[in-house]
CSV table of C-alpha atoms in Angstrom, one decimal:
chain,number,residue,atom,x,y,z
A,12,MET,CA,-0.4,-144.4,-114.6
A,13,THR,CA,-0.2,-144.5,-118.4
A,14,ALA,CA,3.3,-142.9,-118.2
A,15,ALA,CA,4.4,-145.4,-115.6
A,16,LEU,CA,3.2,-148.4,-117.6
A,17,THR,CA,4.8,-147.0,-120.7
A,18,VAL,CA,8.2,-146.7,-118.9
A,19,ALA,CA,7.7,-150.2,-117.5
A,20,THR,CA,7.0,-151.6,-120.9
A,21,LEU,CA,10.3,-150.0,-122.2
A,22,TRP,CA,12.3,-151.4,-119.4
A,23,MET,CA,10.9,-154.9,-119.8
A,24,ALA,CA,11.5,-154.7,-123.5
A,25,LEU,CA,15.1,-153.8,-122.8
A,26,ALA,CA,15.4,-156.7,-120.4
A,27,LEU,CA,13.9,-159.0,-123.0
A,28,ILE,CA,16.4,-157.9,-125.6
A,29,ALA,CA,19.2,-158.3,-123.1
A,30,GLY,CA,18.0,-161.9,-122.3
A,31,MET,CA,17.9,-162.9,-126.0
A,32,LEU,CA,21.3,-161.4,-126.6
A,33,SER,CA,22.6,-163.2,-123.6
A,34,PHE,CA,21.3,-166.5,-125.0
A,35,TRP,CA,22.6,-165.9,-128.5
A,36,LEU,CA,26.0,-164.7,-127.4
A,37,SER,CA,26.4,-167.1,-124.5
A,38,VAL,CA,27.2,-164.2,-122.2
A,39,SER,CA,25.9,-163.7,-118.7
A,40,SER,CA,22.6,-161.8,-118.7
A,41,PRO,CA,23.6,-159.3,-116.0
A,42,VAL,CA,26.5,-158.2,-118.2
A,43,VAL,CA,24.3,-157.7,-121.2
A,44,GLU,CA,21.7,-155.8,-119.1
A,45,ILE,CA,24.4,-153.4,-117.9
A,46,ILE,CA,25.6,-152.8,-121.5
A,47,ILE,CA,21.9,-152.3,-122.6
A,48,GLY,CA,21.5,-149.7,-119.9
A,49,MET,CA,24.6,-147.8,-121.0
A,50,VAL,CA,23.4,-147.8,-124.6
A,51,ALA,CA,19.8,-146.9,-123.7
A,52,GLN,CA,21.0,-144.0,-121.6
A,53,LEU,CA,23.1,-142.7,-124.5
A,54,VAL,CA,20.4,-143.2,-127.2
A,55,LEU,CA,17.2,-142.3,-125.3
A,56,GLY,CA,18.4,-140.0,-122.5
A,57,ALA,CA,17.5,-140.0,-118.9
A,58,ASP,CA,14.1,-138.3,-119.4
A,59,LEU,CA,12.7,-140.8,-121.9
A,60,LEU,CA,14.3,-143.8,-120.1
A,61,GLY,CA,12.7,-142.6,-116.8
A,62,THR,CA,15.7,-143.3,-114.5
A,63,SER,CA,14.7,-140.6,-112.1
A,64,HIS,CA,11.3,-142.3,-111.3
A,65,GLY,CA,11.2,-143.3,-107.7
A,66,TRP,CA,9.5,-146.6,-108.4
A,67,ILE,CA,12.3,-147.6,-110.7
A,68,LYS,CA,14.9,-146.9,-108.0
A,69,PHE,CA,12.7,-148.9,-105.5
A,70,PHE,CA,12.5,-151.9,-107.9
A,71,SER,CA,16.2,-151.7,-108.4
A,72,VAL,CA,17.0,-151.7,-104.6
A,73,VAL,CA,14.5,-154.6,-104.0
A,74,GLY,CA,16.1,-156.5,-106.9
A,75,ALA,CA,19.5,-156.1,-105.4
A,76,ILE,CA,18.3,-157.1,-101.9
A,77,LEU,CA,16.6,-160.3,-103.2
A,78,LEU,CA,19.5,-161.2,-105.4
A,79,THR,CA,22.0,-160.9,-102.6
A,80,PHE,CA,19.6,-162.8,-100.3
A,81,LEU,CA,19.5,-165.7,-102.8
A,82,ALA,CA,23.2,-165.6,-103.1
A,83,GLY,CA,23.5,-165.9,-99.3
A,84,THR,CA,21.2,-168.9,-99.3
A,85,GLU,CA,23.6,-170.7,-101.6
A,86,ILE,CA,26.3,-170.6,-99.0
A,87,ASP,CA,26.2,-174.2,-97.8
A,88,PRO,CA,27.2,-174.5,-94.1
A,89,SER,CA,29.0,-177.7,-94.8
A,90,VAL,CA,31.1,-176.1,-97.6
A,91,LEU,CA,31.7,-173.1,-95.3
A,92,LYS,CA,33.0,-175.4,-92.6
A,93,LEU,CA,35.2,-177.3,-95.1
A,94,LYS,CA,36.4,-174.3,-97.2
A,95,TRP,CA,36.5,-171.4,-94.8
A,96,LYS,CA,40.3,-171.0,-94.9
A,97,GLN,CA,40.3,-170.9,-98.7
A,98,ALA,CA,37.3,-168.6,-99.0
A,99,GLY,CA,38.6,-166.4,-96.2
A,100,ALA,CA,42.1,-166.1,-97.8
A,101,ILE,CA,40.7,-165.4,-101.3
A,102,GLY,CA,38.2,-162.8,-99.9
A,103,PHE,CA,40.9,-161.2,-97.8
A,104,MET,CA,43.3,-160.8,-100.7
A,105,SER,CA,40.5,-159.8,-103.0
A,106,PHE,CA,39.9,-156.8,-100.7
A,107,PHE,CA,43.2,-155.6,-99.3
A,108,VAL,CA,45.5,-155.8,-102.4
A,109,PRO,CA,43.3,-153.6,-104.7
A,110,PHE,CA,42.4,-151.4,-101.7
A,111,GLY,CA,46.0,-150.6,-100.9
A,112,LEU,CA,47.3,-150.4,-104.4
A,113,CYS,CA,44.4,-148.3,-105.9
A,114,ALA,CA,44.4,-145.9,-102.9
A,115,ALA,CA,48.2,-145.4,-103.1
A,116,ALA,CA,48.1,-145.0,-106.9
A,117,ALA,CA,45.3,-142.5,-106.9
A,118,ASN,CA,47.2,-140.4,-104.4
A,119,VAL,CA,50.6,-140.7,-106.1
A,120,TYR,CA,49.9,-140.8,-109.8
A,121,LEU,CA,46.6,-139.0,-110.1
A,122,GLY,CA,47.3,-136.4,-107.4
A,123,TRP,CA,44.0,-137.1,-105.5
A,124,ASP,CA,43.9,-136.0,-101.9
A,125,VAL,CA,44.1,-138.6,-99.1
A,126,LYS,CA,40.3,-139.0,-98.5
A,127,PRO,CA,39.3,-139.3,-102.2
A,128,SER,CA,42.2,-141.8,-102.6
A,129,TRP,CA,41.0,-144.0,-99.7
A,130,LEU,CA,37.5,-143.8,-101.1
A,131,ALA,CA,38.8,-144.9,-104.5
A,132,GLY,CA,40.6,-147.8,-102.9
A,133,ILE,CA,37.4,-149.0,-101.3
A,134,ALA,CA,35.3,-148.6,-104.5
A,135,MET,CA,37.9,-150.6,-106.5
A,136,SER,CA,38.3,-153.4,-103.9
A,137,THR,CA,34.7,-154.6,-104.1
A,138,THR,CA,33.4,-157.8,-105.7
A,139,SER,CA,29.9,-157.8,-107.0
A,140,ALA,CA,27.8,-160.4,-105.2
A,141,ALA,CA,25.0,-159.7,-107.6
A,142,VAL,CA,27.1,-160.5,-110.7
A,143,VAL,CA,28.9,-163.4,-109.2
A,144,TYR,CA,25.7,-165.1,-108.0
A,145,ALA,CA,24.0,-164.5,-111.3
A,146,VAL,CA,26.9,-166.0,-113.2
A,147,MET,CA,27.3,-169.0,-110.8
A,148,LEU,CA,23.6,-169.7,-111.2
A,149,GLN,CA,23.4,-169.3,-114.9
A,150,PHE,CA,26.3,-171.7,-115.5
A,151,GLY,CA,25.2,-174.2,-112.8
A,152,LEU,CA,28.3,-173.5,-110.6
A,153,ALA,CA,26.2,-172.3,-107.7
A,154,THR,CA,25.5,-175.9,-106.7
A,155,THR,CA,29.1,-177.0,-106.8
A,156,GLU,CA,31.8,-176.7,-104.1
A,157,PHE,CA,33.8,-174.5,-106.4
A,158,GLY,CA,31.0,-172.0,-107.0
A,159,LYS,CA,30.0,-172.0,-103.3
A,160,THR,CA,33.5,-171.3,-102.2
A,161,ILE,CA,33.6,-168.3,-104.6
A,162,LEU,CA,30.3,-167.0,-103.2
A,163,ILE,CA,31.7,-167.2,-99.6
A,164,ALA,CA,34.8,-165.4,-100.7
A,165,THR,CA,32.7,-162.7,-102.3
A,166,PHE,CA,30.8,-162.2,-99.0
A,167,VAL,CA,34.1,-161.9,-97.1
A,168,THR,CA,35.3,-159.2,-99.6
A,169,ASP,CA,32.0,-157.2,-99.4
A,170,VAL,CA,31.9,-157.3,-95.6
A,171,LEU,CA,35.4,-156.0,-95.4
A,172,THR,CA,34.4,-153.3,-97.9
A,173,VAL,CA,31.4,-152.1,-95.9
A,174,VAL,CA,33.2,-152.3,-92.6
A,175,THR,CA,36.2,-150.3,-93.9
A,176,LEU,CA,33.9,-147.7,-95.5
A,177,GLY,CA,32.0,-147.4,-92.2
A,178,LEU,CA,35.2,-147.1,-90.0
A,179,MET,CA,36.9,-144.6,-92.3
A,180,PHE,CA,34.0,-142.3,-93.3
A,181,THR,CA,30.7,-143.1,-91.4
A,182,PRO,CA,30.3,-141.7,-87.9
A,183,PHE,CA,29.6,-144.3,-85.2
A,184,THR,CA,26.4,-143.1,-83.6
A,185,ILE,CA,23.6,-144.3,-81.4
A,186,LYS,CA,21.7,-145.2,-84.6
A,187,THR,CA,24.6,-147.6,-85.5
A,188,LEU,CA,24.3,-149.3,-82.1
A,189,ILE,CA,20.5,-149.6,-82.3
A,190,ALA,CA,20.7,-151.0,-85.9
A,191,ILE,CA,23.4,-153.6,-84.9
A,192,GLY,CA,21.5,-154.7,-81.8
A,193,GLY,CA,18.2,-154.9,-83.6
A,194,ALA,CA,19.6,-156.8,-86.6
A,195,ALA,CA,21.5,-159.2,-84.3
A,196,ILE,CA,18.3,-160.0,-82.4
A,197,VAL,CA,16.3,-160.7,-85.6
A,198,LEU,CA,19.1,-162.7,-87.2
A,199,LEU,CA,19.4,-164.9,-84.1
A,200,MET,CA,15.7,-165.5,-84.0
A,201,LEU,CA,15.2,-166.2,-87.7
A,202,PRO,CA,16.8,-169.7,-87.9
A,203,TRP,CA,14.4,-170.8,-85.1
A,204,LEU,CA,11.3,-169.0,-86.2
A,205,THR,CA,11.4,-169.5,-90.0
A,206,PRO,CA,11.1,-173.3,-90.2
A,207,ARG,CA,8.3,-173.2,-87.7
A,208,PHE,CA,6.4,-170.6,-89.6
A,209,PHE,CA,7.0,-172.5,-92.9
A,210,ASN,CA,5.8,-175.7,-91.4
A,211,ARG,CA,2.6,-174.1,-90.2
A,212,TYR,CA,1.8,-171.8,-93.1
A,213,GLY,CA,3.8,-173.2,-96.0
A,214,GLY,CA,2.3,-174.3,-99.3
A,215,LEU,CA,-0.7,-172.0,-99.3
A,216,LEU,CA,-1.8,-170.1,-102.4
A,217,SER,CA,-1.3,-166.8,-100.6
A,218,GLU,CA,2.5,-167.5,-100.6
A,219,LEU,CA,2.9,-166.7,-96.9
A,220,GLU,CA,6.5,-167.9,-97.0
A,221,THR,CA,7.5,-165.3,-99.6
A,222,LYS,CA,5.6,-162.6,-97.6
A,223,PHE,CA,7.4,-163.6,-94.4
A,224,LEU,CA,10.8,-163.3,-96.1
A,225,LEU,CA,10.0,-160.0,-97.7
A,226,VAL,CA,8.9,-158.6,-94.3
A,227,CYS,CA,12.2,-159.6,-92.8
A,228,LEU,CA,14.3,-158.3,-95.7
A,229,PHE,CA,12.4,-155.0,-96.1
A,230,GLY,CA,12.6,-154.5,-92.3
A,231,LEU,CA,16.3,-155.2,-92.0
A,232,GLY,CA,17.0,-153.2,-95.1
A,233,ALA,CA,15.1,-150.2,-93.7
A,234,LEU,CA,17.0,-150.5,-90.4
A,235,ALA,CA,20.3,-150.6,-92.3
A,236,THR,CA,19.5,-147.5,-94.3
A,237,TRP,CA,18.2,-145.7,-91.3
A,238,ALA,CA,21.7,-146.2,-89.7
A,239,ASP,CA,23.5,-145.1,-92.9
A,240,SER,CA,24.5,-148.6,-93.8
A,241,GLU,CA,23.4,-150.6,-96.9
A,242,ALA,CA,20.2,-152.7,-97.4
A,243,VAL,CA,22.0,-155.0,-99.7
A,244,LEU,CA,24.3,-156.2,-96.9
A,245,ALA,CA,21.2,-157.0,-94.8
A,246,GLY,CA,19.9,-159.2,-97.7
A,247,TYR,CA,23.2,-161.1,-98.0
A,248,THR,CA,23.4,-161.7,-94.2
A,249,THR,CA,19.8,-162.9,-93.9
A,250,GLY,CA,20.4,-165.3,-96.8
A,251,MET,CA,23.4,-166.8,-95.1
A,252,VAL,CA,21.6,-167.1,-91.8
A,253,LEU,CA,18.7,-168.9,-93.5
A,254,ALA,CA,20.8,-171.0,-95.9
A,255,GLY,CA,20.1,-174.2,-93.9
A,256,CYS,CA,16.3,-173.6,-94.0
A,257,VAL,CA,15.3,-171.6,-97.1
A,258,GLY,CA,18.3,-172.8,-99.1
A,259,GLN,CA,17.0,-176.4,-98.9
A,260,ASN,CA,13.4,-175.4,-99.9
A,261,HIS,CA,14.0,-175.8,-103.7
A,262,ALA,CA,10.4,-174.9,-104.6
A,263,LEU,CA,10.5,-171.7,-102.7
A,264,ILE,CA,13.9,-170.8,-104.1
A,265,GLN,CA,12.6,-171.4,-107.6
A,266,ARG,CA,9.6,-169.1,-107.0
A,267,LEU,CA,11.9,-166.4,-105.6
A,268,ARG,CA,14.3,-166.7,-108.5
A,269,THR,CA,11.3,-166.2,-110.9
A,270,LEU,CA,10.3,-163.0,-109.1
A,271,THR,CA,13.9,-161.8,-108.8
A,272,PHE,CA,15.3,-162.5,-112.2
A,273,GLY,CA,12.0,-162.2,-114.1
A,274,LEU,CA,10.9,-158.8,-112.8
A,275,LEU,CA,13.3,-157.1,-110.4
A,276,THR,CA,17.0,-157.5,-111.3
A,277,PRO,CA,16.7,-156.1,-114.8
A,278,PHE,CA,15.8,-152.8,-113.2
A,279,PHE,CA,18.9,-153.0,-111.0
A,280,PHE,CA,21.4,-154.0,-113.8
A,281,ILE,CA,19.9,-151.7,-116.5
A,282,LEU,CA,19.8,-148.8,-114.0
A,283,VAL,CA,23.4,-149.3,-113.0
A,284,GLY,CA,24.4,-149.3,-116.7
A,285,SER,CA,22.5,-146.1,-117.3
A,286,LEU,CA,24.5,-144.3,-114.6
A,287,VAL,CA,27.6,-144.3,-116.9
A,288,SER,CA,28.0,-141.2,-119.1
A,289,ILE,CA,29.7,-142.7,-122.2
A,290,PRO,CA,30.5,-139.2,-123.6
A,291,ALA,CA,32.1,-138.2,-120.3
A,292,VAL,CA,34.3,-141.3,-120.3
A,293,ILE,CA,35.3,-140.8,-123.9
A,294,VAL,CA,36.3,-137.2,-123.2
A,295,ALA,CA,38.4,-138.1,-120.2
A,296,PRO,CA,39.3,-141.8,-120.4
A,297,ALA,CA,42.6,-141.7,-118.5
A,298,ALA,CA,41.4,-142.1,-114.9
A,299,PHE,CA,38.7,-144.6,-115.9
A,300,LEU,CA,41.2,-146.9,-117.7
A,301,PHE,CA,43.8,-146.3,-114.9
A,302,PHE,CA,41.4,-147.7,-112.3
A,303,LEU,CA,40.0,-150.5,-114.4
A,304,ILE,CA,43.4,-151.9,-115.3
A,305,LEU,CA,44.8,-151.4,-111.8
A,306,LYS,CA,41.8,-153.0,-110.2
A,307,VAL,CA,41.8,-156.1,-112.3
A,308,PHE,CA,45.6,-156.4,-112.0
A,309,ALA,CA,45.5,-156.1,-108.2
A,310,LYS,CA,42.6,-158.5,-107.9
A,311,PHE,CA,44.4,-161.1,-110.1
A,312,ALA,CA,47.7,-160.6,-108.4
A,313,GLY,CA,46.1,-161.0,-105.0
A,314,ILE,CA,43.9,-164.0,-105.7
A,315,PHE,CA,45.6,-166.2,-108.4
A,316,PHE,CA,48.5,-167.7,-106.3
A,317,VAL,CA,46.2,-168.0,-103.2
A,318,ALA,CA,43.7,-170.0,-105.3
A,319,GLN,CA,46.5,-172.2,-106.6
A,320,LEU,CA,47.9,-172.7,-103.1
A,321,PHE,CA,44.5,-174.2,-102.1
A,322,GLY,CA,44.6,-176.7,-105.0
A,323,GLU,CA,42.8,-174.9,-107.9
A,324,THR,CA,44.2,-175.7,-111.3
A,325,GLY,CA,45.6,-173.0,-113.6
A,326,ASN,CA,42.2,-172.4,-115.4
A,327,GLU,CA,40.2,-172.6,-112.2
A,328,ALA,CA,42.5,-170.1,-110.5
A,329,ILE,CA,42.3,-167.8,-113.5
A,330,TYR,CA,38.5,-168.0,-113.5
A,331,THR,CA,38.3,-167.4,-109.7
A,332,SER,CA,40.6,-164.4,-110.1
A,333,LEU,CA,38.7,-162.9,-113.0
A,334,ILE,CA,35.2,-163.5,-111.6
A,335,MET,CA,36.3,-162.0,-108.2
A,336,SER,CA,37.4,-158.9,-110.1
A,337,THR,CA,33.9,-158.0,-110.9
A,338,GLY,CA,32.6,-154.9,-109.1
A,339,LEU,CA,29.2,-153.4,-109.1
A,340,THR,CA,26.8,-153.1,-106.2
A,341,PHE,CA,29.1,-152.0,-103.3
A,342,GLY,CA,31.5,-150.3,-105.7
A,343,THR,CA,28.8,-147.9,-107.0
A,344,ILE,CA,27.5,-147.6,-103.4
A,345,ALA,CA,30.9,-146.5,-102.2
A,346,ALA,CA,31.4,-144.0,-105.0
A,347,LEU,CA,27.9,-142.6,-104.5
A,348,PHE,CA,28.6,-142.3,-100.8
A,349,GLY,CA,31.7,-140.3,-101.6
A,350,LEU,CA,29.9,-138.0,-103.9
A,351,SER,CA,26.9,-137.4,-101.6
A,352,HIS,CA,29.2,-136.6,-98.7
A,353,GLU,CA,31.5,-134.4,-100.8
A,354,ILE,CA,34.5,-136.6,-100.4
A,355,ILE,CA,35.0,-136.9,-104.2
A,356,ASN,CA,33.8,-134.6,-107.0
A,357,GLU,CA,31.6,-135.4,-110.0
A,358,GLY,CA,34.6,-136.1,-112.3
A,359,GLN,CA,36.2,-138.5,-109.8
A,360,TYR,CA,32.8,-140.1,-109.3
A,361,SER,CA,32.3,-140.7,-113.0
A,362,SER,CA,35.8,-142.2,-113.4
A,363,LEU,CA,35.2,-144.6,-110.4
A,364,VAL,CA,31.7,-145.6,-111.5
A,365,ALA,CA,32.7,-146.2,-115.1
A,366,ALA,CA,35.6,-148.4,-113.9
A,367,VAL,CA,33.4,-150.3,-111.5
A,368,ILE,CA,30.8,-151.1,-114.1
A,369,ALA,CA,33.5,-152.0,-116.7
A,370,SER,CA,34.9,-154.4,-114.2
A,371,ALA,CA,31.5,-156.0,-114.0
A,372,VAL,CA,31.5,-156.6,-117.8
A,373,ILE,CA,35.1,-157.2,-119.1
A,374,PRO,CA,36.5,-159.7,-116.6
A,375,THR,CA,33.2,-161.6,-116.5
A,376,PHE,CA,33.2,-161.8,-120.3
A,377,ILE,CA,36.8,-163.0,-120.5
A,378,ALA,CA,36.3,-165.5,-117.7
A,379,ASN,CA,33.2,-167.1,-119.1
A,380,ARG,CA,34.4,-167.0,-122.7
A,381,TYR,CA,37.9,-168.4,-122.2
A,382,PHE,CA,38.3,-169.9,-118.7
A,383,LEU,CA,34.9,-171.3,-117.8
A,384,PRO,CA,35.6,-174.5,-115.8
A,385,SER,CA,33.1,-176.6,-117.7
A,386,HIS,CA,34.6,-179.8,-116.2
A,387,LEU,CA,33.1,-178.7,-112.9
A,388,PHE,CA,29.5,-178.3,-114.2
A,389,PRO,CA,26.9,-180.6,-112.6
A,390,LYS,CA,25.9,-183.3,-115.1
A,391,GLU,CA,22.4,-182.0,-115.3
A,392,SER,CA,23.7,-178.5,-116.0
A,393,THR,CA,26.0,-179.2,-118.9
A,394,ASP,CA,23.7,-177.5,-121.4
A,395,VAL,CA,24.4,-173.8,-120.5
A,396,GLN,CA,21.8,-171.3,-121.5
């Protein structure tokens, strides 16, 4: 217990430092936490940092589930009805342009075999719901039509990523059918059951609303992983289904944000940063830089003119293109899937993960530093922290 508490103290100290740096530099906190994780891994090493501890991995997964759940609750049904064409087009282009371009380039220019090339295309096509939501929330854009449209587009991209990964590499088994059927039943029941449960047991000191949601999220997450899918997608989908109920309960959302951002997401972002071996990237930077540049170029080329077509100004379209270029959760998941199933080797994995994490940092920094659409901020959110 002493060892666990010592490691927990270290991780919370790193999260605290990241939060203060985020405030001082006016940079999104997830980006700083990722960088802190990279530096901590380099300086302290995996043993001292404790990245192999099971409870840290569990906290990281739970943080990602809750973060994507909260992102899903921000998807306003009225905005979805109004902006589905725009969000769908942006999400579609955000996936297919980098997927095709990166897969072809990996095969032709890097000499990768067909399967590793397809896997690279999938990993590079993702957009990080975790980073996008955290940024939208931090700058007050999550409550705007502009920000909600980006969140919907992110969901479209990530669903296409998971479906493509499943169709190309994951065998369709009886487990898949059971998981889809079970999840469909639960998700159909939740919009009816949740408000009734909240009306009967809401507002109690025992926080039964939070426990109810955690039961649903953990259960659907376990079902997804049992069927070789991803728990994070279950969190995102549940959030969308409950957007009209939970999303309107501002007090509950605030409590969940406190739990998520105060305790859990630092474990996720710092752990993701710690996965990057800086020395390995320095020794062989070519593939890493190749994928990073190609991904951002492909995302930008695919999204910018579509965003302008739907009425976004130059700066807004640039911001949308850059923020949709961020990869993290599903990109690392795709790379890890490829490594564990021997589709890619360790060198290819390191290049992909480094590029994915860099894409979570560099486009986000540029977007928020130079193209942040401050004219769209809600009046009460003009003081950005």
